[in-house]
Amino acid sequence: MDDYEPLAGFWASHGFVVIQPTHLDSLGLTPDDPRTPHIWRIRTDDLTRVLDQLDAVKAAVPGLAGRVDRDRITAAGHSWGAQTASTLVGARVVDADGTPGESMADPRVKAAVLLCIPGTRGDDLSPMAAQYFPFMSPDFAELKTPSLIVAGDHDDSPLTVRGADWFTDGYRLSPGATDLLTLFGAEHGLGGIQGRHDTRTTDESPERVAVVQQATLAYLRTPGLDDDAWSTVRDSLTMTSNPLGRFDSK
């Protein structure tokens, strides 16, 4: 719950209510724990429970009463968190026999922001990922809710043998992910979205973080709050002489 201040704080400063759960596996869950094979489902259940208890969450924060718009709920996540968020908008986890598991989509979630979301399984996974993260096996065919995918073109992950384009599978394979932002030179931390001076960031760049901030904020505001926000930020990024990334839409 203490990570991603550059995004969570930025969104909150622009009027969004940001709720950050602490998942079980972030508290030191070991590989041999009997809950580990089911951790993907536990994480999705965490998010669903937040939505189920949204009134209690609101009541715990002074000043929120009457200010939360339940019709604009967005699921957002980075990396493994992006896969978790994607299950609320229709992505499913492929079972050991190769068939997509049950849908855990939640109609209360109207959009998703998926940063560095893991790609497909099978031969695309590295031996390490296949051994320790067999549940990192999404099926995107039913991800139909409007979603923004953000990826770095230098994100060479130990989870896959394919390279950085693995993190664009969610855009290529789902009908709902209609927009993709690819950051040039960005690695898995997208310049430092987890936090300033975070040791997990190997490509620290305030400029890249600013692009992610502005692009995701514009996506959250479009449509409804500012119908021109998305097109404006897209044009401002691509029309510069030295762009930090590119947008693709379908």
Short mmCIF file of C-alpha atoms in Angstrom, two decimals:
data_model
loop_
_atom_site.label_atom_id
_atom_site.label_comp_id
_atom_site.label_asym_id
_atom_site.label_seq_id
_atom_site.Cartn_x
_atom_site.Cartn_y
_atom_site.Cartn_z
CA MET A 1 0.00 0.00 0.00
CA ASP A 2 3.02 2.30 0.27
CA ASP A 3 4.32 1.86 -3.30
CA TYR A 4 3.46 3.78 -6.46
CA GLU A 5 3.22 7.18 -4.81
CA PRO A 6 4.20 8.89 -8.10
CA LEU A 7 0.96 7.58 -9.58
CA ALA A 8 -1.35 7.18 -6.59
CA GLY A 9 -0.46 10.58 -5.21
CA PHE A 10 -0.72 12.21 -8.62
CA TRP A 11 -4.16 10.76 -9.33
CA ALA A 12 -5.39 11.68 -5.85
CA SER A 13 -4.12 15.25 -6.25
CA HIS A 14 -6.36 15.54 -9.32
CA GLY A 15 -9.52 14.46 -7.55
CA PHE A 16 -9.52 10.67 -7.80
CA VAL A 17 -10.08 8.41 -4.82
CA VAL A 18 -7.20 5.91 -4.85
CA ILE A 19 -7.47 2.68 -2.84
CA GLN A 20 -4.32 0.54 -2.57
CA PRO A 21 -4.73 -2.94 -1.07
CA THR A 22 -1.86 -4.88 0.45
CA HIS A 23 -1.95 -8.37 -1.05
CA LEU A 24 -0.93 -11.48 0.85
CA ASP A 25 2.08 -12.26 -1.34
CA SER A 26 3.63 -8.87 -0.60
CA LEU A 27 3.91 -9.92 3.06
CA GLY A 28 6.45 -12.69 2.49
CA LEU A 29 4.37 -15.63 1.25
CA THR A 30 6.74 -18.53 0.58
CA PRO A 31 6.63 -20.72 -2.57
CA ASP A 32 5.72 -23.80 -0.52
CA ASP A 33 2.80 -22.09 1.24
CA PRO A 34 -0.40 -23.98 0.31
CA ARG A 35 -2.02 -20.68 -0.66
CA THR A 36 0.63 -19.85 -3.25
CA PRO A 37 -0.91 -21.78 -6.18
CA HIS A 38 -4.15 -19.86 -5.61
CA ILE A 39 -2.62 -16.44 -4.99
CA TRP A 40 -3.92 -15.01 -8.26
CA ARG A 41 -7.49 -15.71 -7.14
CA ILE A 42 -6.82 -14.40 -3.62
CA ARG A 43 -5.55 -11.15 -5.11
CA THR A 44 -8.65 -10.74 -7.28
CA ASP A 45 -10.82 -11.48 -4.25
CA ASP A 46 -8.98 -8.68 -2.42
CA LEU A 47 -10.10 -6.18 -5.06
CA THR A 48 -13.65 -7.50 -5.13
CA ARG A 49 -13.89 -7.16 -1.34
CA VAL A 50 -12.77 -3.55 -1.57
CA LEU A 51 -15.64 -2.88 -3.95
CA ASP A 52 -18.06 -4.82 -1.74
CA GLN A 53 -17.03 -2.71 1.26
CA LEU A 54 -16.63 0.62 -0.48
CA ASP A 55 -19.05 2.30 1.92
CA ALA A 56 -16.86 1.28 4.87
CA VAL A 57 -13.76 2.55 3.09
CA LYS A 58 -15.41 5.89 2.39
CA ALA A 59 -16.63 6.22 5.97
CA ALA A 60 -13.07 5.73 7.26
CA VAL A 61 -11.82 8.83 5.42
CA PRO A 62 -13.16 12.20 6.56
CA GLY A 63 -14.52 14.32 3.73
CA LEU A 64 -15.30 11.57 1.21
CA ALA A 65 -19.02 11.34 1.92
CA GLY A 66 -20.99 12.27 -1.19
CA ARG A 67 -17.86 12.71 -3.32
CA VAL A 68 -17.27 9.23 -4.74
CA ASP A 69 -18.66 8.46 -8.19
CA ARG A 70 -19.39 4.74 -8.31
CA ASP A 71 -19.95 4.91 -12.06
CA ARG A 72 -16.28 5.73 -12.76
CA ILE A 73 -14.47 2.85 -11.01
CA THR A 74 -11.19 1.90 -12.71
CA ALA A 75 -8.90 -1.04 -11.90
CA ALA A 76 -5.21 -0.17 -12.23
CA GLY A 77 -2.04 -2.17 -11.68
CA HIS A 78 1.59 -2.64 -12.63
CA SER A 79 3.19 -5.94 -13.67
CA TRP A 80 1.70 -8.77 -11.59
CA GLY A 81 -0.72 -6.15 -10.26
CA ALA A 82 -1.79 -5.41 -13.82
CA GLN A 83 -2.70 -9.06 -14.34
CA THR A 84 -4.72 -8.93 -11.13
CA ALA A 85 -6.51 -5.77 -12.24
CA SER A 86 -7.19 -7.29 -15.66
CA THR A 87 -9.22 -10.13 -14.16
CA LEU A 88 -11.82 -7.58 -13.06
CA VAL A 89 -12.31 -6.48 -16.67
CA GLY A 90 -12.57 -9.89 -18.28
CA ALA A 91 -9.11 -11.48 -18.57
CA ARG A 92 -9.06 -15.08 -17.37
CA VAL A 93 -6.31 -17.33 -16.07
CA VAL A 94 -5.61 -20.39 -18.21
CA ASP A 95 -5.90 -23.70 -16.35
CA ALA A 96 -3.23 -26.42 -16.42
CA ASP A 97 -5.12 -28.18 -19.22
CA GLY A 98 -4.88 -25.08 -21.41
CA THR A 99 -8.48 -23.91 -21.10
CA PRO A 100 -9.41 -20.44 -19.75
CA GLY A 101 -10.68 -20.57 -16.19
CA GLU A 102 -13.82 -18.93 -14.88
CA SER A 103 -14.42 -15.25 -15.43
CA MET A 104 -14.03 -12.99 -12.41
CA ALA A 105 -15.05 -9.85 -14.28
CA ASP A 106 -16.88 -7.29 -12.17
CA PRO A 107 -19.46 -5.07 -13.90
CA ARG A 108 -18.78 -2.31 -11.37
CA VAL A 109 -15.38 -1.72 -12.98
CA LYS A 110 -15.77 0.48 -16.05
CA ALA A 111 -12.15 0.78 -17.25
CA ALA A 112 -8.61 -0.44 -16.58
CA VAL A 113 -5.09 0.99 -16.67
CA LEU A 114 -2.66 -1.91 -17.13
CA LEU A 115 1.04 -1.11 -16.83
CA CYS A 116 3.54 -3.74 -18.00
CA ILE A 117 0.91 -6.47 -17.93
CA PRO A 118 2.39 -9.98 -18.39
CA GLY A 119 1.77 -11.66 -21.73
CA THR A 120 0.79 -15.15 -22.76
CA ARG A 121 2.08 -18.40 -21.31
CA GLY A 122 3.40 -21.64 -22.79
CA ASP A 123 6.60 -21.37 -24.78
CA ASP A 124 6.65 -17.62 -24.14
CA LEU A 125 7.46 -18.13 -20.44
CA SER A 126 11.01 -18.60 -19.25
CA PRO A 127 11.76 -21.87 -17.38
CA MET A 128 11.88 -19.88 -14.12
CA ALA A 129 8.47 -18.34 -14.71
CA ALA A 130 6.96 -21.67 -15.76
CA GLN A 131 8.21 -23.25 -12.52
CA TYR A 132 7.32 -20.56 -10.01
CA PHE A 133 4.49 -18.61 -11.67
CA PRO A 134 2.38 -21.10 -13.65
CA PHE A 135 -0.68 -18.96 -12.90
CA MET A 136 0.88 -16.11 -14.87
CA SER A 137 -1.06 -17.33 -17.89
CA PRO A 138 -3.70 -14.85 -18.99
CA ASP A 139 -6.31 -15.26 -21.67
CA PHE A 140 -7.39 -11.88 -23.05
CA ALA A 141 -10.22 -12.93 -25.37
CA GLU A 142 -12.97 -11.74 -23.00
CA LEU A 143 -11.24 -8.55 -21.85
CA LYS A 144 -13.84 -6.27 -23.39
CA THR A 145 -13.86 -3.37 -20.93
CA PRO A 146 -12.07 -0.21 -22.19
CA SER A 147 -8.42 -0.48 -21.13
CA LEU A 148 -5.14 1.36 -21.58
CA ILE A 149 -1.96 -0.73 -21.86
CA VAL A 150 1.41 0.89 -21.06
CA ALA A 151 4.69 -0.87 -21.90
CA GLY A 152 8.39 -0.10 -22.18
CA ASP A 153 10.26 -1.09 -25.33
CA HIS A 154 13.34 -2.08 -23.25
CA ASP A 155 11.44 -4.22 -20.74
CA ASP A 156 13.47 -7.42 -21.06
CA SER A 157 11.97 -9.51 -18.29
CA PRO A 158 13.33 -12.76 -16.81
CA LEU A 159 9.75 -14.04 -17.00
CA THR A 160 9.73 -14.43 -20.76
CA VAL A 161 11.96 -15.53 -23.61
CA ARG A 162 10.25 -13.19 -26.07
CA GLY A 163 11.49 -9.77 -25.01
CA ALA A 164 9.70 -6.50 -24.45
CA ASP A 165 6.86 -7.10 -26.91
CA TRP A 166 5.51 -9.78 -24.53
CA PHE A 167 4.09 -6.91 -22.46
CA THR A 168 1.93 -5.77 -25.38
CA ASP A 169 -0.01 -9.04 -25.70
CA GLY A 170 -2.88 -7.55 -23.70
CA TYR A 171 -3.27 -4.87 -26.35
CA ARG A 172 -2.92 -7.21 -29.33
CA LEU A 173 -5.16 -9.99 -28.04
CA SER A 174 -8.03 -8.27 -26.23
CA PRO A 175 -10.96 -6.44 -27.81
CA GLY A 176 -11.25 -4.00 -24.90
CA ALA A 177 -7.67 -2.72 -24.77
CA THR A 178 -8.04 -0.18 -27.53
CA ASP A 179 -5.03 1.99 -26.62
CA LEU A 180 -1.33 1.26 -26.14
CA LEU A 181 1.38 3.64 -24.91
CA THR A 182 4.90 2.39 -25.58
CA LEU A 183 7.66 4.33 -23.80
CA PHE A 184 10.98 4.52 -25.63
CA GLY A 185 13.93 3.25 -23.61
CA ALA A 186 11.72 2.30 -20.67
CA GLU A 187 12.31 -0.84 -18.65
CA HIS A 188 9.95 -2.52 -16.20
CA GLY A 189 9.81 0.41 -13.79
CA LEU A 190 8.70 2.80 -16.54
CA GLY A 191 11.12 5.40 -15.26
CA GLY A 192 10.26 5.01 -11.58
CA ILE A 193 6.51 4.72 -11.08
CA GLN A 194 7.01 2.52 -7.99
CA GLY A 195 8.64 5.38 -6.12
CA ARG A 196 11.47 7.84 -6.28
CA HIS A 197 14.91 6.28 -5.86
CA ASP A 198 13.33 2.82 -5.62
CA THR A 199 15.99 0.12 -5.96
CA ARG A 200 13.75 -1.86 -8.32
CA THR A 201 13.90 0.93 -10.88
CA THR A 202 16.67 0.35 -13.41
CA ASP A 203 15.71 3.15 -15.79
CA GLU A 204 15.04 6.09 -13.48
CA SER A 205 13.65 8.98 -15.51
CA PRO A 206 11.39 11.73 -14.13
CA GLU A 207 10.46 12.54 -17.73
CA ARG A 208 9.10 9.04 -18.35
CA VAL A 209 7.20 9.09 -15.07
CA ALA A 210 5.64 12.41 -16.08
CA VAL A 211 4.46 10.90 -19.36
CA VAL A 212 2.85 7.98 -17.52
CA GLN A 213 1.24 10.39 -15.07
CA GLN A 214 -0.21 12.63 -17.75
CA ALA A 215 -1.33 9.80 -20.04
CA THR A 216 -3.03 7.76 -17.34
CA LEU A 217 -4.72 10.84 -15.87
CA ALA A 218 -6.04 11.77 -19.32
CA TYR A 219 -7.34 8.23 -19.80
CA LEU A 220 -9.08 8.33 -16.42
CA ARG A 221 -10.73 11.61 -17.33
CA THR A 222 -11.95 10.49 -20.77
CA PRO A 223 -14.82 10.23 -21.39
CA GLY A 224 -17.14 12.05 -19.05
CA LEU A 225 -14.93 14.49 -17.18
CA ASP A 226 -12.95 15.86 -20.11
CA ASP A 227 -13.74 14.35 -23.49
CA ASP A 228 -10.68 15.96 -25.09
CA ALA A 229 -8.13 14.92 -22.45
CA TRP A 230 -6.95 11.74 -24.15
CA SER A 231 -6.55 13.20 -27.63
CA THR A 232 -4.80 16.25 -26.20
CA VAL A 233 -2.13 14.31 -24.29
CA ARG A 234 -1.64 11.93 -27.20
CA ASP A 235 -1.02 14.80 -29.58
CA SER A 236 1.31 16.59 -27.17
CA LEU A 237 3.52 13.51 -26.85
CA THR A 238 3.71 12.53 -30.49
CA MET A 239 4.09 16.00 -32.02
CA THR A 240 7.36 16.86 -30.27
CA SER A 241 10.70 16.66 -32.09
CA ASN A 242 12.02 14.05 -29.65
CA PRO A 243 9.05 12.00 -28.42
CA LEU A 244 9.40 9.81 -25.33
CA GLY A 245 6.97 7.25 -26.68
CA ARG A 246 4.23 6.47 -29.14
CA PHE A 247 0.53 5.77 -29.03
CA ASP A 248 -1.27 3.01 -30.90
CA SER A 249 -5.04 2.68 -31.08
CA LYS A 250 -7.45 0.21 -32.63
#
